[in-house]
Coordinates of C-alpha atoms in Angstrom, one line a residue:
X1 CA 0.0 0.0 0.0
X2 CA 3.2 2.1 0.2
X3 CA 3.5 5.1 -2.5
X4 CA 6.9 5.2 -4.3
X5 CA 9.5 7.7 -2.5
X6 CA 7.2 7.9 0.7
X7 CA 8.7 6.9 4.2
X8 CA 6.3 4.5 6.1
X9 CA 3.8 6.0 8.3
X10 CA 4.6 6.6 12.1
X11 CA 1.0 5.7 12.9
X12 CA 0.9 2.3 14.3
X13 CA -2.9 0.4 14.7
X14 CA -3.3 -2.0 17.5
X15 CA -5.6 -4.0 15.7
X16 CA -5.6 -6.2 13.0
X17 CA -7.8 -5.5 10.2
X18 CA -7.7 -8.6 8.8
X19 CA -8.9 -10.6 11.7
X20 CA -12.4 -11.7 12.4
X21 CA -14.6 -10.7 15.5
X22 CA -14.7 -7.2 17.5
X23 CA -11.2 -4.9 18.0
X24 CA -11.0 -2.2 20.2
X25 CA -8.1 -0.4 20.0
X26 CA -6.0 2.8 18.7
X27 CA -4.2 3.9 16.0
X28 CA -1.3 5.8 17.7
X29 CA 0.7 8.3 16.3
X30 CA 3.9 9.2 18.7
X31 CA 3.9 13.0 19.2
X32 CA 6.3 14.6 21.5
X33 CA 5.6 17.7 23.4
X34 CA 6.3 19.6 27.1
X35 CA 4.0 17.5 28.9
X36 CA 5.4 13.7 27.3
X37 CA 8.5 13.7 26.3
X38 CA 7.7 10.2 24.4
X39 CA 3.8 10.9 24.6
X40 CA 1.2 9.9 21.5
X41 CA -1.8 11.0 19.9
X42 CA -4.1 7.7 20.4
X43 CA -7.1 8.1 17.9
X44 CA -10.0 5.4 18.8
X45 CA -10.6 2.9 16.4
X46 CA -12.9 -0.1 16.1
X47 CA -12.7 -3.3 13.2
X48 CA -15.4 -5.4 12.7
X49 CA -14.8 -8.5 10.8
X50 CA -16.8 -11.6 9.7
X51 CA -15.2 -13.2 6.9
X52 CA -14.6 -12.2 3.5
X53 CA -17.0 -9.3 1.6
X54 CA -16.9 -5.8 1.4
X55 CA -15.2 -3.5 3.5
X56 CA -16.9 0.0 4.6
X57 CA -14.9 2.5 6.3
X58 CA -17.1 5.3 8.5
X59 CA -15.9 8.0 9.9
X60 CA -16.8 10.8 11.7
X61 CA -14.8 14.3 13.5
X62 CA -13.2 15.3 10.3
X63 CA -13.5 18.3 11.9
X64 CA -13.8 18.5 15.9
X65 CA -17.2 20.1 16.4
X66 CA -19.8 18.1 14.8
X67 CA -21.1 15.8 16.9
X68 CA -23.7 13.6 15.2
X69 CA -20.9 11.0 13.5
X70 CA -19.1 10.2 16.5
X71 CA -22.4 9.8 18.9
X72 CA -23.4 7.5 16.0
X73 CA -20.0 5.7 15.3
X74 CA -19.1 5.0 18.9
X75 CA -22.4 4.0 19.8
X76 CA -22.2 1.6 16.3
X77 CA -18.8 -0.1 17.8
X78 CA -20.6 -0.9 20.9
X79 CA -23.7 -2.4 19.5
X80 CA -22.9 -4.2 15.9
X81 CA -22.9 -7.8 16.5
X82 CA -20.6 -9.8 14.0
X83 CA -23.0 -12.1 12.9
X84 CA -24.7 -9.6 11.3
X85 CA -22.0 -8.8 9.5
X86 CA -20.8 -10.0 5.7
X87 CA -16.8 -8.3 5.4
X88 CA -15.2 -5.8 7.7
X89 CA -16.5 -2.3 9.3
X90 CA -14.1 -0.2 10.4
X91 CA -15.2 2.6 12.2
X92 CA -13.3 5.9 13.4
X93 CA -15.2 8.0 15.1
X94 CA -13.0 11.3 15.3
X95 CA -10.8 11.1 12.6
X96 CA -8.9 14.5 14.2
X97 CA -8.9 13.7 17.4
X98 CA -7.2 16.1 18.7
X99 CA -9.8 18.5 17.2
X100 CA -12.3 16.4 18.6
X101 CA -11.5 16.4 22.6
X102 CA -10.8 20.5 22.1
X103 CA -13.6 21.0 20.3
X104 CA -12.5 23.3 17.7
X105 CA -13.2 22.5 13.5
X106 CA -8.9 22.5 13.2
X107 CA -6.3 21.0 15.4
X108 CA -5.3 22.5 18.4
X109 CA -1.5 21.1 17.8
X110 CA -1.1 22.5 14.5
X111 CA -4.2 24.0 13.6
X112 CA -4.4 21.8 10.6
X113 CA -8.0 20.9 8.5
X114 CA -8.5 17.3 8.4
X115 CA -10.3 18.0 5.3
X116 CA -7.8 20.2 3.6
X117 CA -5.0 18.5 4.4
X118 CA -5.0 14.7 2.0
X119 CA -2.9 13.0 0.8
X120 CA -1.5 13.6 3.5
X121 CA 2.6 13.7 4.5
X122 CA 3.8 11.0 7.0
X123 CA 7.0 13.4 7.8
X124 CA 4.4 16.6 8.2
X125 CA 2.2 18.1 11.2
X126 CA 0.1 15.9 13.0
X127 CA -3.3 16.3 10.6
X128 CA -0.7 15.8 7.8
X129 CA 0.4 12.5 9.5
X130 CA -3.2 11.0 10.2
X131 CA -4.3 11.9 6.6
X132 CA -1.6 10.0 5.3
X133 CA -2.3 6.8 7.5
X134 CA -5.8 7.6 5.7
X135 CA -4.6 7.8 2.1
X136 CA -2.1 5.0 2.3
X137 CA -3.6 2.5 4.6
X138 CA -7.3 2.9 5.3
X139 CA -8.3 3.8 2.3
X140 CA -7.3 1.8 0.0
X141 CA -9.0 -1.2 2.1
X142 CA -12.5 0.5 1.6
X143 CA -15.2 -0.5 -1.0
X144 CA -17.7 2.6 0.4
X145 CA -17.0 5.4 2.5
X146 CA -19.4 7.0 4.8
X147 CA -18.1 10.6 6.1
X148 CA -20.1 12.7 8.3
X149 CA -20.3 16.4 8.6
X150 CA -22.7 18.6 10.1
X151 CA -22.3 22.7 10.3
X152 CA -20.4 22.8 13.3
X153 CA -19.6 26.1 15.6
X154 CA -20.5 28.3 12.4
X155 CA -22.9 26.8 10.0
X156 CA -26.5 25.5 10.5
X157 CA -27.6 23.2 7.6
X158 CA -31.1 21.1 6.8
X159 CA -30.1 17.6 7.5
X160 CA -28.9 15.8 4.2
X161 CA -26.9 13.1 3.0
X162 CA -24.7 14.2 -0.1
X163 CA -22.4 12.7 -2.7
X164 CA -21.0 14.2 -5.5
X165 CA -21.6 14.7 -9.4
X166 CA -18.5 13.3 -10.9
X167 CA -16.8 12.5 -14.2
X168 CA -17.1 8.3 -13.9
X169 CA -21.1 8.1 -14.0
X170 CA -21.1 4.3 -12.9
X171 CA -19.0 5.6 -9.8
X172 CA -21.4 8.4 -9.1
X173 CA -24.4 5.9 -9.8
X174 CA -23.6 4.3 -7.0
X175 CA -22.8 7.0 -4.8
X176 CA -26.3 8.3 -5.1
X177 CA -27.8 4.5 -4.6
X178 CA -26.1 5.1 -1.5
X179 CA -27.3 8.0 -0.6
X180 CA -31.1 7.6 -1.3
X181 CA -29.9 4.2 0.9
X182 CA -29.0 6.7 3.8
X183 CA -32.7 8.2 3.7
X184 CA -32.0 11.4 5.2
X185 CA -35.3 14.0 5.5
X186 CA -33.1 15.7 2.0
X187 CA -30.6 13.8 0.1
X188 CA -28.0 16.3 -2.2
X189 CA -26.0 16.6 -5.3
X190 CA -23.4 18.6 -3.9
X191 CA -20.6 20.7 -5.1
X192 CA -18.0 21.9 -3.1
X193 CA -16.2 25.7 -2.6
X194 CA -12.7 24.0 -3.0
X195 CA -12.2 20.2 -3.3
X196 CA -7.8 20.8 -3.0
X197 CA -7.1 18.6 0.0
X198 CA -10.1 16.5 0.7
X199 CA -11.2 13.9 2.3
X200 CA -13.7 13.2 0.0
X201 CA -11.4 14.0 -3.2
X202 CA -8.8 11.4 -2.3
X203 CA -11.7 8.6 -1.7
X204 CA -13.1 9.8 -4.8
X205 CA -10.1 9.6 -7.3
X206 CA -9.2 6.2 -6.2
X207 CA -12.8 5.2 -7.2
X208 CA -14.5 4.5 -4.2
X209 CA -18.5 5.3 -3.3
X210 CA -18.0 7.8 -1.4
X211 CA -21.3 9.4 0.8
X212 CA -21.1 12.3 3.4
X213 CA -24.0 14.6 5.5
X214 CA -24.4 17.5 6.8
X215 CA -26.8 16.9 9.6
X216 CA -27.7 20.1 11.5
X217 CA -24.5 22.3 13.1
X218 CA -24.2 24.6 16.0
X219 CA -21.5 23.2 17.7
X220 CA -24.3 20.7 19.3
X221 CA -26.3 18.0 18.1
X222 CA -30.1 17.0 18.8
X223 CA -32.2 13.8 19.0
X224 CA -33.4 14.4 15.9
X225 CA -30.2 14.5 13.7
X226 CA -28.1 11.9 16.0
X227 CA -31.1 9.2 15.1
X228 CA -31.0 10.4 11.3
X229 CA -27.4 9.4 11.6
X230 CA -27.7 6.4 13.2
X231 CA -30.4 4.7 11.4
X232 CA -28.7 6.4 8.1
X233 CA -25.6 4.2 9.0
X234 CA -26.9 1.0 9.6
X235 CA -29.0 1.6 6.0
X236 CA -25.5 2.7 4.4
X237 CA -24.5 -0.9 5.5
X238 CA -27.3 -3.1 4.5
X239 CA -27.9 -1.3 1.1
X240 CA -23.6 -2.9 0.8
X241 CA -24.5 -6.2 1.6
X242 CA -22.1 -5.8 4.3
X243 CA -24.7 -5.8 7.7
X244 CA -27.8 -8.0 7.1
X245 CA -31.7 -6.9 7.4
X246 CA -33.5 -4.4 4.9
X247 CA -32.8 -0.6 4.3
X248 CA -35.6 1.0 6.3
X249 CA -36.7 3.9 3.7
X250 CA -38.1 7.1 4.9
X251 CA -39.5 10.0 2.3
X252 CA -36.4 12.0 1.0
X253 CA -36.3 15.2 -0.7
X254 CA -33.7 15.8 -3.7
X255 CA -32.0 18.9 -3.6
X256 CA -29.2 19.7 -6.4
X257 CA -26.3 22.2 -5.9
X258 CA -25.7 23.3 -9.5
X259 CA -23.4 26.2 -9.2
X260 CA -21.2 28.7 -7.1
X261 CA -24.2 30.9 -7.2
X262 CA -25.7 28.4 -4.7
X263 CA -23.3 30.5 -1.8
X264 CA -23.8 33.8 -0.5
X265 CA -20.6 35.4 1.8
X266 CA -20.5 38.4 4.2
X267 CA -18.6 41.6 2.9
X268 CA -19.1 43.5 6.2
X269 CA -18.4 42.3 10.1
X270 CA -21.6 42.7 11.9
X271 CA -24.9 41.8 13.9
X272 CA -26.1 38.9 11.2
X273 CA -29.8 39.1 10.9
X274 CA -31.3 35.6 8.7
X275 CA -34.8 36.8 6.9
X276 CA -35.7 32.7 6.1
X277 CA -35.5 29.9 7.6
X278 CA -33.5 26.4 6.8
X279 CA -35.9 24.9 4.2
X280 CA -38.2 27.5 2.9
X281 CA -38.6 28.9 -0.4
X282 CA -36.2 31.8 -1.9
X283 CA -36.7 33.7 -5.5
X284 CA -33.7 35.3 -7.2
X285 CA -33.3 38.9 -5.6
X286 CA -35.0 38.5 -2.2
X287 CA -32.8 39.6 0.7
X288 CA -31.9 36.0 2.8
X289 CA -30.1 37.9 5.4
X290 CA -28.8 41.6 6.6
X291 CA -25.7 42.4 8.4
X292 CA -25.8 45.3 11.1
X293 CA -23.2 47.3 11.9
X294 CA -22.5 47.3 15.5
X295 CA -20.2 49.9 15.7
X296 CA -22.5 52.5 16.0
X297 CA -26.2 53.0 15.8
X298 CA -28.1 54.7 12.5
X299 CA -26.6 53.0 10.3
X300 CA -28.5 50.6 7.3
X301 CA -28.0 47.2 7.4
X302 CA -25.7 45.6 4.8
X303 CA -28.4 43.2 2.4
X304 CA -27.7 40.4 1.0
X305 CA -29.3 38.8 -2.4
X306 CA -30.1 35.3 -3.6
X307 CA -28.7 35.3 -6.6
X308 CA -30.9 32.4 -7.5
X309 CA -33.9 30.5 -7.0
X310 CA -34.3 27.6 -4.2
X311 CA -34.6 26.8 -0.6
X312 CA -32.3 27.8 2.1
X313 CA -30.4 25.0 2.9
X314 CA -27.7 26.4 5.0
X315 CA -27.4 29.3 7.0
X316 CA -24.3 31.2 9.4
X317 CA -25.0 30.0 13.2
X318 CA -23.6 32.3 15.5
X319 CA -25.2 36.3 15.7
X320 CA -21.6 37.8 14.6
X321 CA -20.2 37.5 11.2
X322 CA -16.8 38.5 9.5
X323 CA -16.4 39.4 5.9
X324 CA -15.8 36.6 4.3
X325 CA -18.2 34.4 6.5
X326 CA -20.6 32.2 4.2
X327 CA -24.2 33.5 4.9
X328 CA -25.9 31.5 3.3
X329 CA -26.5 28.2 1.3
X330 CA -29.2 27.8 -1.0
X331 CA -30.0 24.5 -3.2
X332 CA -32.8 24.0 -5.9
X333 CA -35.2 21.0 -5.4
X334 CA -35.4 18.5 -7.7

């Protein structure tokens, strides 16, 4: 699994993912600092393995504050039996762990995005060292990837399961089986602001199915999204022949992301002020949110524009924004 010119990894696993029955265990990563001299990052991982079939890898704190993967993923390594399982699960719940346990979107160490930062480098920072582990090792063992995301500290989004349109159609066929699988409340053709350094990209271009969400956000999670994700899982896995027992189904709602003009960005700090809700209609022109200036009183708010027609699907969570901030999402029902 080595690439050409590439030292090994420093990450070693404790498990064996080629043995059957339930492993517990860590992939560690040495990382010395003050306070352990010889100390390691130890990121949770759990293999579950009945024979030979198809391998799904799941993962969830690509980025350390979204919750609903990793209430779903841990609670998924406690409960799946091996029986009912046809190939191998493996399942890492907080992918940046050290993200994870500060609860922050980047590293604390090195303030690296998990999600910007593939393929990876196994002589680079910390993030740079568990995407390579990633790219080189986990990977490559995959038949379908399962990657959640929900808005975190600063986005609020309508709870979807996504894949993306891409240029192998049989590839992207099957992503999208695998999504209406999931049954989330809205299932969407994403596109992305920048793909350079993704999680999803590197799964992608070594031709995997590759299936993500984005279930709610807030820095918090609710019942409602953490049983989306739950149930969403276990459908991911049937609809794979990999866990036995039927996809259980639930209405969806197709929503497509055709173009950049689906995001709207702040060009002023401010007092944000949303005009719509997640999930209601929105013609080209009408204001979706204002920005206040809180500088000083009198003056207008900053508006801004939907540049096209759709439903909100996404909107900026906390009441401050910076320019720059995305404001706002919108997405066109199918």
């Amino acid at each position: 699994m080595l690439m050409p010119n590439l030292r090994p990894s420093p990450i070693s696993p404790t498990v064996d993912f080629d043995a059957d029955g339930v492993q517990h265990g860590f992939l560690r990563l040495p990382y010395s600092r003050d306070d352990s001299a010889w100390g390691s990052v130890m990121i949770p991982v759990c293999v579950i393995r009945n024979g030979e079939g198809p391998t799904a890898l799941l993962t969830g704190g690509n980025h350390g504050d979204e919750y609903e993967g990793p209430l779903a993923l841990y609670d998924l390594a406690r409960t799946l039996d091996p029986k009912d399982v046809s190939g191998t699960v493996i399942i890492v719940p907080a992918m940046n762990y050290p993200a994870f346990r500060a609860g922050t979107r980047t590293s604390p160490i090195d303030k690296g995005n998990m999600n910007r930062s593939f393929p990876g480098r196994p002589d680079g920072t910390v993030t740079e060292k568990i995407a390579d582990y990633f790219q080189r090792h986990l990977l490559p063992r995959a038949d379908i990837v399962l990657d959640f995301h929900s808005g975190g500290r600063t986005l609020d989004f309508l709870p979807f399961c996504a894949a993306h349109v891409l240029p192998d159609k049989e590839q992207e066929q099957k992503a999208f089986a695998a999504v209406a699988a999931f049954s989330a409340p809205y299932s969407m053709r994403m596109i992305e602001i920048d793909t350079v350094g993704m999680y999803d990209t590197a799964a992608e271009e070594m031709g995997k199915v590759f299936v993500t969400t984005e279930l709610g956000g807030g820095g918090t999670s609710r019942a409602e999204t953490v049983r989306i994700a739950r149930r969403g899982t276990l459908n991911v896995l049937r609809h794979a022949g990999i866990v036995s027992g039927a996809v259980e189904k639930t209405p969806t709602r197709w929503l497509d992301m055709p173009s950049g003009d689906c995001f709207s960005f702040a060009e002023d700090d401010g007092l944000i002020e949303t005009m719509i809700d997640l999930g209601e209609s929105v013609e080209a022109g009408q204001v979706v949110a204002r920005i206040h200036s809180v500088g000083r009183t009198g003056g207008a708010p900053q508006e801004i524009r939907a540049t096209m027609s759709g439903v909100l699907a996404a909107r900026h969570f906390p009441g401050l924004v910076k320019a720059g901030d995305c404001a706002a999402v919108l997405a066109v029902v199918e």
